Amino acid sequence: MCKAAPWQTGVYVPKDWTMASQEIENLVQALARLPGLGPRSARRAVLYLLKRPETTMKPILSAMEQVEANLVTCTICGNVDTKDPCQICSDPRRDEKSLCVVEEVSDLWALDKSRLFPGKFHVLGGKLSALDGVRPEDISIDKLLKRVEQGGIDEVVLAMNATLEGQATAHYIAERLESFPVRLSQLSHGIPVGGELDYLDEGTLAQALRSRRPVE
Amino acid sequence: MCKAAPWQTGVYVPKDWTMASQEIENLVQALARLPGLGPRSARRAVLYLLKRPETTMKPILSAMEQVEANLVTCTICGNVDTKDPCQICSDPRRDEKSLCVVEEVSDLWALDKSRLFPGKFHVLGGKLSALDGVRPEDISIDKLLKRVEQGGIDEVVLAMNATLEGQATAHYIAERLESFPVRLSQLSHGIPVGGELDYLDEGTLAQALRSRRPVE
């Protein structure tokens, strides 16, 4: 009988034998840090890029270079974009009179993706938090007050997260805006559309019950 | 009562009002084409990149530029890498005597990721297919024969997919290699580890039964 190859006797490939060159490993590791991609799917994505570099890698590369070179934070609202004022602030078709205040840029994107709010936005860049030592002057509240002070705004929608800190932030901003002639509103809380009572937490149920509406 | 804002009366944001500038939209669309990412997760990934461009976008950008600039197909085995011969072919620690033949680069990566095969590889770049008109001269079979002809190879492992065309390709290659003094082997077929009989197709069950082994 012929001698068994080493891998047939249980000797595995050592960890330091890399399959691909360092450049490719670097790309896998960099992509693996993206949310939604892990090491496995990053490897699959890289393989996809390597197979057809002209049609897959080139577009990403040039788009990323463009964004990277022009990235700025909007000096009016705090959104991130490749121009200042950002796409939303500089769009004359948007309703100047409605202002939606959110905690983070991700909240702005989530709201705007839903295409329900044709007004302008204001990004606080955080929320008040006694635990993390975030005070009103640490987030973009003064700038918000200045925007309202300048006039032309009819309604401010406080779209903070439905967390303790988010609601405390909304409450604080509402107090500061009390003296201005603007309508203040906030997102309603309650049962999410499609949600089943059975699966919801007590806090949501309590809120849904507390803010119940007459049947139309 | 004050006049309702247009969005309260059911007027939505028109589709052509983009939230972000064209550059960012381009990046979202380019990333959305990656396997494992859709439009939603691509947007989330871009948001993540925009928040901390220095630590997230820069590494991906430079890694991708490096790979893009150096990408080559290995002239020995057909793997894609940033050098030629590739990392695997040029590694002197790998067993020159064992050669594993696979259909695609993705198969090579899948096998090598498992760290079970310390030999070298050969990528056919496809499989024989009467339907798609792929003939033996269209894939890298002649090159494989030349590698075996040169000597120094003890065993050729045929690691084609367990599909009709994959197995036809394996069969064809086995015939062409018959006259060479090499051991030929192929991956075993059967019940996947962790698989439950109840959920397996008839073909797999038949194969598992046909190639049953004595209990050790």
CSV table of C-alpha atoms in Angstrom, one decimal:
chain,number,residue,atom,x,y,z
A,1,MET,CA,0.0,0.0,0.0
A,2,CYS,CA,1.3,3.4,-0.8
A,3,LYS,CA,2.1,5.9,2.0
A,4,ALA,CA,-0.8,8.1,3.1
A,5,ALA,CA,-0.5,11.8,2.4
A,6,PRO,CA,-0.1,13.8,5.6
A,7,TRP,CA,-3.5,15.3,5.3
A,8,GLN,CA,-5.0,11.9,5.3
A,9,THR,CA,-3.6,11.2,8.7
A,10,GLY,CA,-5.2,14.2,10.2
A,11,VAL,CA,-2.4,16.8,9.8
A,12,TYR,CA,-4.2,20.1,8.9
A,13,VAL,CA,-3.0,23.2,7.2
A,14,PRO,CA,-1.3,25.5,9.7
A,15,LYS,CA,-3.1,28.8,10.3
A,16,ASP,CA,-0.2,30.9,9.0
A,17,TRP,CA,-0.5,29.5,5.5
A,18,THR,CA,-2.6,32.1,3.9
A,19,MET,CA,-4.5,31.2,0.7
A,20,ALA,CA,-4.4,34.7,-0.8
A,21,SER,CA,-1.8,37.4,-0.9
A,22,GLN,CA,-1.7,40.0,1.9
A,23,GLU,CA,-3.5,42.6,-0.3
A,24,ILE,CA,-6.5,40.4,-0.7
A,25,GLU,CA,-6.6,39.4,2.9
A,26,ASN,CA,-6.5,43.1,3.8
A,27,LEU,CA,-9.5,43.8,1.6
A,28,VAL,CA,-11.4,40.9,3.1
A,29,GLN,CA,-10.7,42.2,6.6
A,30,ALA,CA,-11.6,45.8,5.8
A,31,LEU,CA,-14.9,44.7,4.2
A,32,ALA,CA,-15.7,42.3,7.1
A,33,ARG,CA,-16.0,45.3,9.4
A,34,LEU,CA,-19.0,46.7,7.5
A,35,PRO,CA,-22.3,46.2,9.2
A,36,GLY,CA,-24.2,43.3,7.6
A,37,LEU,CA,-21.0,41.6,6.4
A,38,GLY,CA,-19.0,39.2,8.4
A,39,PRO,CA,-15.7,37.4,7.6
A,40,ARG,CA,-17.5,34.8,5.5
A,41,SER,CA,-19.7,37.1,3.4
A,42,ALA,CA,-16.7,39.5,3.1
A,43,ARG,CA,-14.7,36.7,1.5
A,44,ARG,CA,-17.6,35.9,-0.8
A,45,ALA,CA,-17.9,39.6,-1.7
A,46,VAL,CA,-14.2,39.9,-2.5
A,47,LEU,CA,-14.3,36.8,-4.6
A,48,TYR,CA,-17.2,38.4,-6.6
A,49,LEU,CA,-15.1,41.5,-7.0
A,50,LEU,CA,-12.0,39.6,-8.2
A,51,LYS,CA,-14.0,37.6,-10.8
A,52,ARG,CA,-15.2,40.7,-12.7
A,53,PRO,CA,-13.1,43.6,-11.5
A,54,GLU,CA,-14.0,45.8,-14.4
A,55,THR,CA,-17.7,45.8,-13.8
A,56,THR,CA,-17.8,45.4,-10.0
A,57,MET,CA,-14.6,46.7,-8.3
A,58,LYS,CA,-14.1,49.8,-10.6
A,59,PRO,CA,-17.5,51.3,-9.9
A,60,ILE,CA,-17.2,50.9,-6.1
A,61,LEU,CA,-13.7,52.2,-6.2
A,62,SER,CA,-14.5,55.3,-8.2
A,63,ALA,CA,-17.7,56.0,-6.2
A,64,MET,CA,-15.8,55.7,-2.9
A,65,GLU,CA,-13.0,57.9,-4.1
A,66,GLN,CA,-15.6,60.6,-5.1
A,67,VAL,CA,-17.3,60.4,-1.7
A,68,GLU,CA,-14.1,60.3,0.3
A,69,ALA,CA,-12.7,63.3,-1.5
A,70,ASN,CA,-15.8,65.5,-1.0
A,71,LEU,CA,-17.3,64.3,2.3
A,72,VAL,CA,-18.5,67.2,4.5
A,73,THR,CA,-20.9,67.7,7.4
A,74,CYS,CA,-23.6,70.2,6.5
A,75,THR,CA,-23.2,73.4,8.4
A,76,ILE,CA,-26.9,74.0,8.5
A,77,CYS,CA,-28.4,70.7,9.6
A,78,GLY,CA,-25.5,68.4,10.5
A,79,ASN,CA,-26.2,65.8,7.8
A,80,VAL,CA,-23.3,64.2,6.1
A,81,ASP,CA,-23.1,64.7,2.4
A,82,THR,CA,-20.6,65.5,-0.4
A,83,LYS,CA,-21.7,69.1,-0.5
A,84,ASP,CA,-22.4,71.9,2.0
A,85,PRO,CA,-25.3,72.8,2.4
A,86,CYS,CA,-26.4,69.2,1.9
A,87,GLN,CA,-28.8,67.9,-0.7
A,88,ILE,CA,-31.8,68.3,1.6
A,89,CYS,CA,-30.9,71.8,2.9
A,90,SER,CA,-30.2,73.1,-0.6
A,91,ASP,CA,-33.4,71.6,-2.3
A,92,PRO,CA,-35.8,74.5,-2.9
A,93,ARG,CA,-38.7,72.1,-3.4
A,94,ARG,CA,-38.6,71.0,0.3
A,95,ASP,CA,-40.9,72.7,2.7
A,96,GLU,CA,-38.9,75.3,4.6
A,97,LYS,CA,-41.6,75.6,7.2
A,98,SER,CA,-41.4,72.1,8.7
A,99,LEU,CA,-38.3,71.1,10.6
A,100,CYS,CA,-37.8,67.5,11.8
A,101,VAL,CA,-35.3,67.1,14.7
A,102,VAL,CA,-33.5,63.8,14.9
A,103,GLU,CA,-30.7,62.4,17.1
A,104,GLU,CA,-28.4,60.9,14.4
A,105,VAL,CA,-27.7,61.1,10.7
A,106,SER,CA,-28.9,57.4,10.5
A,107,ASP,CA,-32.4,58.6,11.8
A,108,LEU,CA,-32.5,61.3,9.1
A,109,TRP,CA,-31.8,58.6,6.5
A,110,ALA,CA,-34.3,56.2,7.9
A,111,LEU,CA,-37.0,58.9,7.9
A,112,ASP,CA,-36.1,60.3,4.5
A,113,LYS,CA,-36.0,56.9,2.9
A,114,SER,CA,-39.6,56.5,3.8
A,115,ARG,CA,-40.4,59.5,1.7
A,116,LEU,CA,-43.0,60.8,4.1
A,117,PHE,CA,-41.5,64.1,5.3
A,118,PRO,CA,-40.9,66.7,2.6
A,119,GLY,CA,-39.6,69.3,5.1
A,120,LYS,CA,-36.0,70.0,6.3
A,121,PHE,CA,-34.1,68.2,9.0
A,122,HIS,CA,-31.9,69.0,12.0
A,123,VAL,CA,-29.4,66.5,13.3
A,124,LEU,CA,-28.5,66.8,17.0
A,125,GLY,CA,-25.5,64.5,16.8
A,126,GLY,CA,-26.4,62.7,20.0
A,127,LYS,CA,-28.9,62.7,22.9
A,128,LEU,CA,-28.7,64.1,26.4
A,129,SER,CA,-27.4,61.6,28.8
A,130,ALA,CA,-26.5,62.0,32.5
A,131,LEU,CA,-24.8,58.6,32.4
A,132,ASP,CA,-22.5,59.4,29.5
A,133,GLY,CA,-22.1,63.0,30.6
A,134,VAL,CA,-23.7,64.5,27.5
A,135,ARG,CA,-25.0,68.0,28.3
A,136,PRO,CA,-27.2,70.3,26.1
A,137,GLU,CA,-24.1,72.2,24.9
A,138,ASP,CA,-22.5,69.0,23.7
A,139,ILE,CA,-25.2,68.4,21.0
A,140,SER,CA,-26.5,70.7,18.4
A,141,ILE,CA,-29.3,72.3,20.4
A,142,ASP,CA,-28.1,75.9,20.3
A,143,LYS,CA,-27.9,75.7,16.5
A,144,LEU,CA,-31.4,74.4,16.4
A,145,LEU,CA,-32.7,77.3,18.6
A,146,LYS,CA,-30.9,79.8,16.2
A,147,ARG,CA,-32.6,78.2,13.2
A,148,VAL,CA,-36.0,78.6,14.9
A,149,GLU,CA,-35.1,82.1,16.0
A,150,GLN,CA,-34.4,83.2,12.5
A,151,GLY,CA,-38.1,82.5,11.7
A,152,GLY,CA,-39.8,81.0,8.8
A,153,ILE,CA,-40.4,77.7,10.6
A,154,ASP,CA,-44.0,76.8,11.5
A,155,GLU,CA,-43.7,73.4,13.0
A,156,VAL,CA,-40.9,71.5,14.7
A,157,VAL,CA,-41.3,67.7,14.8
A,158,LEU,CA,-39.3,66.1,17.6
A,159,ALA,CA,-38.4,62.7,16.2
A,160,MET,CA,-36.2,61.3,18.9
A,161,ASN,CA,-35.9,57.6,19.6
A,162,ALA,CA,-38.5,56.2,22.0
A,163,THR,CA,-35.8,55.6,24.6
A,164,LEU,CA,-35.5,57.2,28.0
A,165,GLU,CA,-32.7,59.4,26.9
A,166,GLY,CA,-34.3,60.2,23.6
A,167,GLN,CA,-37.5,61.3,25.3
A,168,ALA,CA,-35.6,63.3,27.9
A,169,THR,CA,-33.9,65.1,25.0
A,170,ALA,CA,-37.2,65.8,23.3
A,171,HIS,CA,-38.6,67.1,26.6
A,172,TYR,CA,-35.7,69.4,27.1
A,173,ILE,CA,-35.9,70.8,23.5
A,174,ALA,CA,-39.6,71.3,23.8
A,175,GLU,CA,-39.0,73.4,27.0
A,176,ARG,CA,-36.4,75.5,25.2
A,177,LEU,CA,-38.7,76.1,22.2
A,178,GLU,CA,-41.8,76.9,24.3
A,179,SER,CA,-41.4,80.7,23.9
A,180,PHE,CA,-41.1,80.5,20.1
A,181,PRO,CA,-44.2,80.8,17.9
A,182,VAL,CA,-43.9,77.3,16.4
A,183,ARG,CA,-46.1,74.2,16.7
A,184,LEU,CA,-44.3,71.4,18.4
A,185,SER,CA,-45.1,67.8,17.7
A,186,GLN,CA,-43.6,64.4,18.3
A,187,LEU,CA,-43.8,61.0,16.6
A,188,SER,CA,-46.7,59.0,18.1
A,189,HIS,CA,-45.8,55.9,20.2
A,190,GLY,CA,-47.8,52.8,20.2
A,191,ILE,CA,-48.2,49.4,18.5
A,192,PRO,CA,-46.1,49.1,15.4
A,193,VAL,CA,-48.0,48.4,12.2
A,194,GLY,CA,-48.3,44.7,11.9
A,195,GLY,CA,-47.4,44.2,15.5
A,196,GLU,CA,-49.2,41.6,17.6
A,197,LEU,CA,-50.2,42.5,21.2
A,198,ASP,CA,-49.0,39.2,22.4
A,199,TYR,CA,-45.4,39.9,21.5
A,200,LEU,CA,-45.1,43.5,22.6
A,201,ASP,CA,-43.5,44.7,25.8
A,202,GLU,CA,-45.5,46.3,28.6
A,203,GLY,CA,-44.1,49.7,28.0
A,204,THR,CA,-45.3,49.8,24.5
A,205,LEU,CA,-48.8,48.4,25.5
A,206,ALA,CA,-49.0,51.0,28.3
A,207,GLN,CA,-48.1,53.8,25.9
A,208,ALA,CA,-50.6,52.6,23.2
A,209,LEU,CA,-53.3,52.4,25.8
A,210,ARG,CA,-52.5,55.8,27.3
A,211,SER,CA,-52.6,57.6,24.0
A,212,ARG,CA,-55.6,55.7,22.6
A,213,ARG,CA,-57.7,57.6,20.1
A,214,PRO,CA,-61.4,57.8,19.4
A,215,VAL,CA,-62.4,55.5,16.6
A,216,GLU,CA,-63.1,57.6,13.4
B,1,MET,CA,-57.0,76.3,13.0
B,2,CYS,CA,-53.7,76.6,11.2
B,3,LYS,CA,-53.4,75.1,7.7
B,4,ALA,CA,-52.2,71.5,7.6
B,5,ALA,CA,-48.7,70.9,6.2
B,6,PRO,CA,-48.9,69.1,2.8
B,7,TRP,CA,-47.4,65.9,4.2
B,8,GLN,CA,-50.2,65.7,6.7
B,9,THR,CA,-52.8,65.5,3.9
B,10,GLY,CA,-51.1,62.6,2.3
B,11,VAL,CA,-48.8,64.2,-0.1
B,12,TYR,CA,-45.6,62.2,-0.2
B,13,VAL,CA,-42.1,63.1,-1.1
B,14,PRO,CA,-41.7,62.6,-4.9
B,15,LYS,CA,-39.3,59.9,-6.0
B,16,ASP,CA,-36.9,62.3,-7.7
B,17,TRP,CA,-36.1,64.2,-4.5
B,18,THR,CA,-32.9,62.4,-3.5
B,19,MET,CA,-31.8,62.6,0.1
B,20,ALA,CA,-28.1,62.4,-0.6
B,21,SER,CA,-25.9,63.8,-3.4
B,22,GLN,CA,-25.3,61.8,-6.5
B,23,GLU,CA,-21.9,60.6,-5.3
B,24,ILE,CA,-23.3,58.9,-2.2
B,25,GLU,CA,-26.2,57.4,-4.2
B,26,ASN,CA,-23.7,56.0,-6.7
B,27,LEU,CA,-21.7,54.4,-3.8
B,28,VAL,CA,-24.9,52.9,-2.4
B,29,GLN,CA,-25.9,51.4,-5.7
B,30,ALA,CA,-22.4,50.1,-6.4
B,31,LEU,CA,-22.2,48.4,-3.0
B,32,ALA,CA,-25.8,47.0,-3.3
B,33,ARG,CA,-24.6,44.8,-6.1
B,34,LEU,CA,-22.3,42.8,-3.8
B,35,PRO,CA,-23.5,39.4,-2.8
B,36,GLY,CA,-24.9,39.5,0.7
B,37,LEU,CA,-25.8,43.2,0.5
B,38,GLY,CA,-29.0,44.6,-0.8
B,39,PRO,CA,-30.1,48.2,-1.2
B,40,ARG,CA,-31.1,48.5,2.4
B,41,SER,CA,-27.9,47.1,3.9
B,42,ALA,CA,-25.8,48.9,1.4
B,43,ARG,CA,-27.3,52.2,2.6
B,44,ARG,CA,-26.5,51.1,6.2
B,45,ALA,CA,-23.0,50.3,5.2
B,46,VAL,CA,-22.5,53.6,3.5
B,47,LEU,CA,-23.8,55.4,6.5
B,48,TYR,CA,-21.3,53.6,8.6
B,49,LEU,CA,-18.6,54.6,6.2
B,50,LEU,CA,-19.6,58.2,6.2
B,51,LYS,CA,-19.7,58.4,10.0
B,52,ARG,CA,-16.0,57.5,10.5
B,53,PRO,CA,-14.4,57.8,7.1
B,54,GLU,CA,-10.9,57.8,8.5
B,55,THR,CA,-11.1,54.4,10.2
B,56,THR,CA,-13.6,52.7,7.9
B,57,MET,CA,-13.5,54.1,4.3
B,58,LYS,CA,-9.8,54.7,4.0
B,59,PRO,CA,-8.7,51.1,4.8
B,60,ILE,CA,-11.3,49.7,2.3
B,61,LEU,CA,-10.3,52.2,-0.3
B,62,SER,CA,-6.5,51.6,0.0
B,63,ALA,CA,-6.9,47.8,0.1
B,64,MET,CA,-9.2,47.9,-2.9
B,65,GLU,CA,-6.8,50.1,-4.8
B,66,GLN,CA,-3.9,47.7,-4.0
B,67,VAL,CA,-5.9,44.7,-5.2
B,68,GLU,CA,-7.2,46.4,-8.3
B,69,ALA,CA,-3.8,47.5,-9.4
B,70,ASN,CA,-2.2,44.1,-9.0
B,71,LEU,CA,-4.9,41.6,-9.8
B,72,VAL,CA,-3.7,38.7,-12.0
B,73,THR,CA,-4.7,35.2,-12.8
B,74,CYS,CA,-2.1,32.6,-11.8
B,75,THR,CA,-0.5,31.1,-14.9
B,76,ILE,CA,0.1,27.8,-13.2
B,77,CYS,CA,-3.2,27.0,-11.5
B,78,GLY,CA,-5.8,29.6,-12.6
B,79,ASN,CA,-6.4,31.1,-9.2
B,80,VAL,CA,-6.8,34.9,-8.9
B,81,ASP,CA,-4.4,36.7,-6.7
B,82,THR,CA,-2.2,39.8,-6.7
B,83,LYS,CA,0.9,37.9,-7.7
B,84,ASP,CA,1.8,35.3,-10.3
B,85,PRO,CA,2.5,32.5,-9.4
B,86,CYS,CA,-0.2,32.9,-6.8
B,87,GLN,CA,0.3,32.6,-3.0
B,88,ILE,CA,-0.6,28.9,-3.1
B,89,CYS,CA,1.6,27.9,-6.1
B,90,SER,CA,4.6,29.8,-4.7
B,91,ASP,CA,4.4,28.4,-1.2
B,92,PRO,CA,7.2,25.9,-0.7
B,93,ARG,CA,5.6,24.4,2.4
B,94,ARG,CA,2.7,23.1,0.4
B,95,ASP,CA,2.7,19.5,-0.7
B,96,GLU,CA,3.8,19.4,-4.4
B,97,LYS,CA,2.6,15.8,-4.7
B,98,SER,CA,-1.1,16.4,-4.1
B,99,LEU,CA,-3.1,18.3,-6.7
B,100,CYS,CA,-6.8,19.2,-6.1
B,101,VAL,CA,-8.8,20.0,-9.3
B,102,VAL,CA,-11.7,22.3,-8.8
B,103,GLU,CA,-14.2,24.0,-11.2
B,104,GLU,CA,-14.0,27.6,-10.1
B,105,VAL,CA,-11.8,29.9,-8.0
B,106,SER,CA,-14.7,30.0,-5.4
B,107,ASP,CA,-14.4,26.3,-4.9
B,108,LEU,CA,-10.6,26.6,-4.3
B,109,TRP,CA,-11.4,29.3,-1.7
B,110,ALA,CA,-14.0,27.2,0.0
B,111,LEU,CA,-11.7,24.2,0.2
B,112,ASP,CA,-8.7,26.2,1.3
B,113,LYS,CA,-10.7,28.1,3.9
B,114,SER,CA,-11.4,24.8,5.6
B,115,ARG,CA,-7.6,24.3,6.0
B,116,LEU,CA,-7.8,20.6,5.2
B,117,PHE,CA,-5.8,20.3,2.0
B,118,PRO,CA,-2.2,21.3,2.2
B,119,GLY,CA,-1.5,20.4,-1.4
B,120,LYS,CA,-1.7,22.5,-4.6
B,121,PHE,CA,-4.7,23.3,-6.7
B,122,HIS,CA,-5.8,23.5,-10.3
B,123,VAL,CA,-8.8,25.6,-11.4
B,124,LEU,CA,-10.6,24.5,-14.5
B,125,GLY,CA,-12.5,27.7,-14.9
B,126,GLY,CA,-15.7,25.9,-15.7
B,127,LYS,CA,-17.3,22.5,-16.3
B,128,LEU,CA,-18.0,20.5,-19.4
B,129,SER,CA,-21.6,21.2,-20.6
B,130,ALA,CA,-23.3,20.0,-23.7
B,131,LEU,CA,-26.1,22.4,-23.0
B,132,ASP,CA,-23.9,25.5,-22.8
B,133,GLY,CA,-21.5,24.2,-25.4
B,134,VAL,CA,-18.5,24.0,-23.2
B,135,ARG,CA,-16.0,21.5,-24.6
B,136,PRO,CA,-12.8,20.1,-23.1
B,137,GLU,CA,-10.7,22.6,-24.9
B,138,ASP,CA,-12.7,25.5,-23.5
B,139,ILE,CA,-11.6,24.8,-19.9
B,140,SER,CA,-8.2,24.3,-18.5
B,141,ILE,CA,-7.9,20.5,-18.9
B,142,ASP,CA,-4.9,20.5,-21.3
B,143,LYS,CA,-3.0,22.6,-18.8
B,144,LEU,CA,-3.8,20.1,-16.1
B,145,LEU,CA,-2.6,17.2,-18.2
B,146,LYS,CA,0.7,19.1,-18.8
B,147,ARG,CA,1.1,19.6,-15.1
B,148,VAL,CA,0.6,15.9,-14.4
B,149,GLU,CA,2.8,15.0,-17.4
B,150,GLN,CA,5.7,17.0,-16.0
B,151,GLY,CA,5.8,14.5,-13.1
B,152,GLY,CA,6.1,15.0,-9.3
B,153,ILE,CA,2.4,14.5,-8.7
B,154,ASP,CA,1.3,11.4,-6.7
B,155,GLU,CA,-2.4,12.0,-6.3
B,156,VAL,CA,-5.0,14.0,-8.1
B,157,VAL,CA,-8.2,14.8,-6.1
B,158,LEU,CA,-11.1,15.5,-8.4
B,159,ALA,CA,-13.2,18.0,-6.3
B,160,MET,CA,-15.9,18.8,-8.8
B,161,ASN,CA,-19.4,19.8,-7.7
B,162,ALA,CA,-21.8,17.0,-7.1
B,163,THR,CA,-23.9,18.1,-10.1
B,164,LEU,CA,-24.5,16.2,-13.3
B,165,GLU,CA,-22.1,18.4,-15.2
B,166,GLY,CA,-19.5,18.4,-12.4
B,167,GLN,CA,-19.5,14.7,-12.3
B,168,ALA,CA,-19.3,14.4,-16.1
B,169,THR,CA,-16.3,16.6,-16.0
B,170,ALA,CA,-14.7,14.5,-13.3
B,171,HIS,CA,-15.3,11.4,-15.3
B,172,TYR,CA,-13.8,12.9,-18.4
B,173,ILE,CA,-10.7,14.1,-16.6
B,174,ALA,CA,-10.3,10.7,-14.9
B,175,GLU,CA,-10.3,9.0,-18.3
B,176,ARG,CA,-7.7,11.4,-19.7
B,177,LEU,CA,-5.5,10.8,-16.6
B,178,GLU,CA,-5.8,7.0,-16.7
B,179,SER,CA,-2.5,6.4,-18.4
B,180,PHE,CA,-0.5,8.5,-15.9
B,181,PRO,CA,1.1,7.0,-12.8
B,182,VAL,CA,-1.0,9.0,-10.4
B,183,ARG,CA,-3.7,8.0,-7.8
B,184,LEU,CA,-7.0,9.4,-8.7
B,185,SER,CA,-9.6,10.2,-6.0
B,186,GLN,CA,-12.7,12.2,-5.7
B,187,LEU,CA,-14.7,13.7,-2.8
B,188,SER,CA,-17.1,11.3,-1.2
B,189,HIS,CA,-20.8,11.9,-1.6
B,190,GLY,CA,-23.4,11.2,1.1
B,191,ILE,CA,-25.2,12.7,4.0
B,192,PRO,CA,-23.7,16.0,5.0
B,193,VAL,CA,-22.5,16.2,8.6
B,194,GLY,CA,-25.4,17.3,10.7
B,195,GLY,CA,-27.9,16.4,8.0
B,196,GLU,CA,-31.2,14.7,8.8
B,197,LEU,CA,-32.4,11.9,6.6
B,198,ASP,CA,-35.9,13.3,6.7
B,199,TYR,CA,-34.8,16.5,4.9
B,200,LEU,CA,-32.5,15.1,2.3
B,201,ASP,CA,-33.3,14.5,-1.4
B,202,GLU,CA,-33.5,11.0,-2.9
B,203,GLY,CA,-30.4,11.4,-4.9
B,204,THR,CA,-28.3,12.1,-1.8
B,205,LEU,CA,-29.9,9.2,0.1
B,206,ALA,CA,-29.3,6.8,-2.9
B,207,GLN,CA,-25.7,7.9,-3.1
B,208,ALA,CA,-25.2,7.5,0.7
B,209,LEU,CA,-26.7,4.0,0.6
B,210,ARG,CA,-24.7,3.0,-2.5
B,211,SER,CA,-21.4,4.0,-1.0
B,212,ARG,CA,-22.2,2.7,2.5
B,213,ARG,CA,-19.1,1.6,4.6
B,214,PRO,CA,-18.6,-1.1,7.1
B,215,VAL,CA,-18.9,0.1,10.7
B,216,GLU,CA,-15.4,0.5,12.2
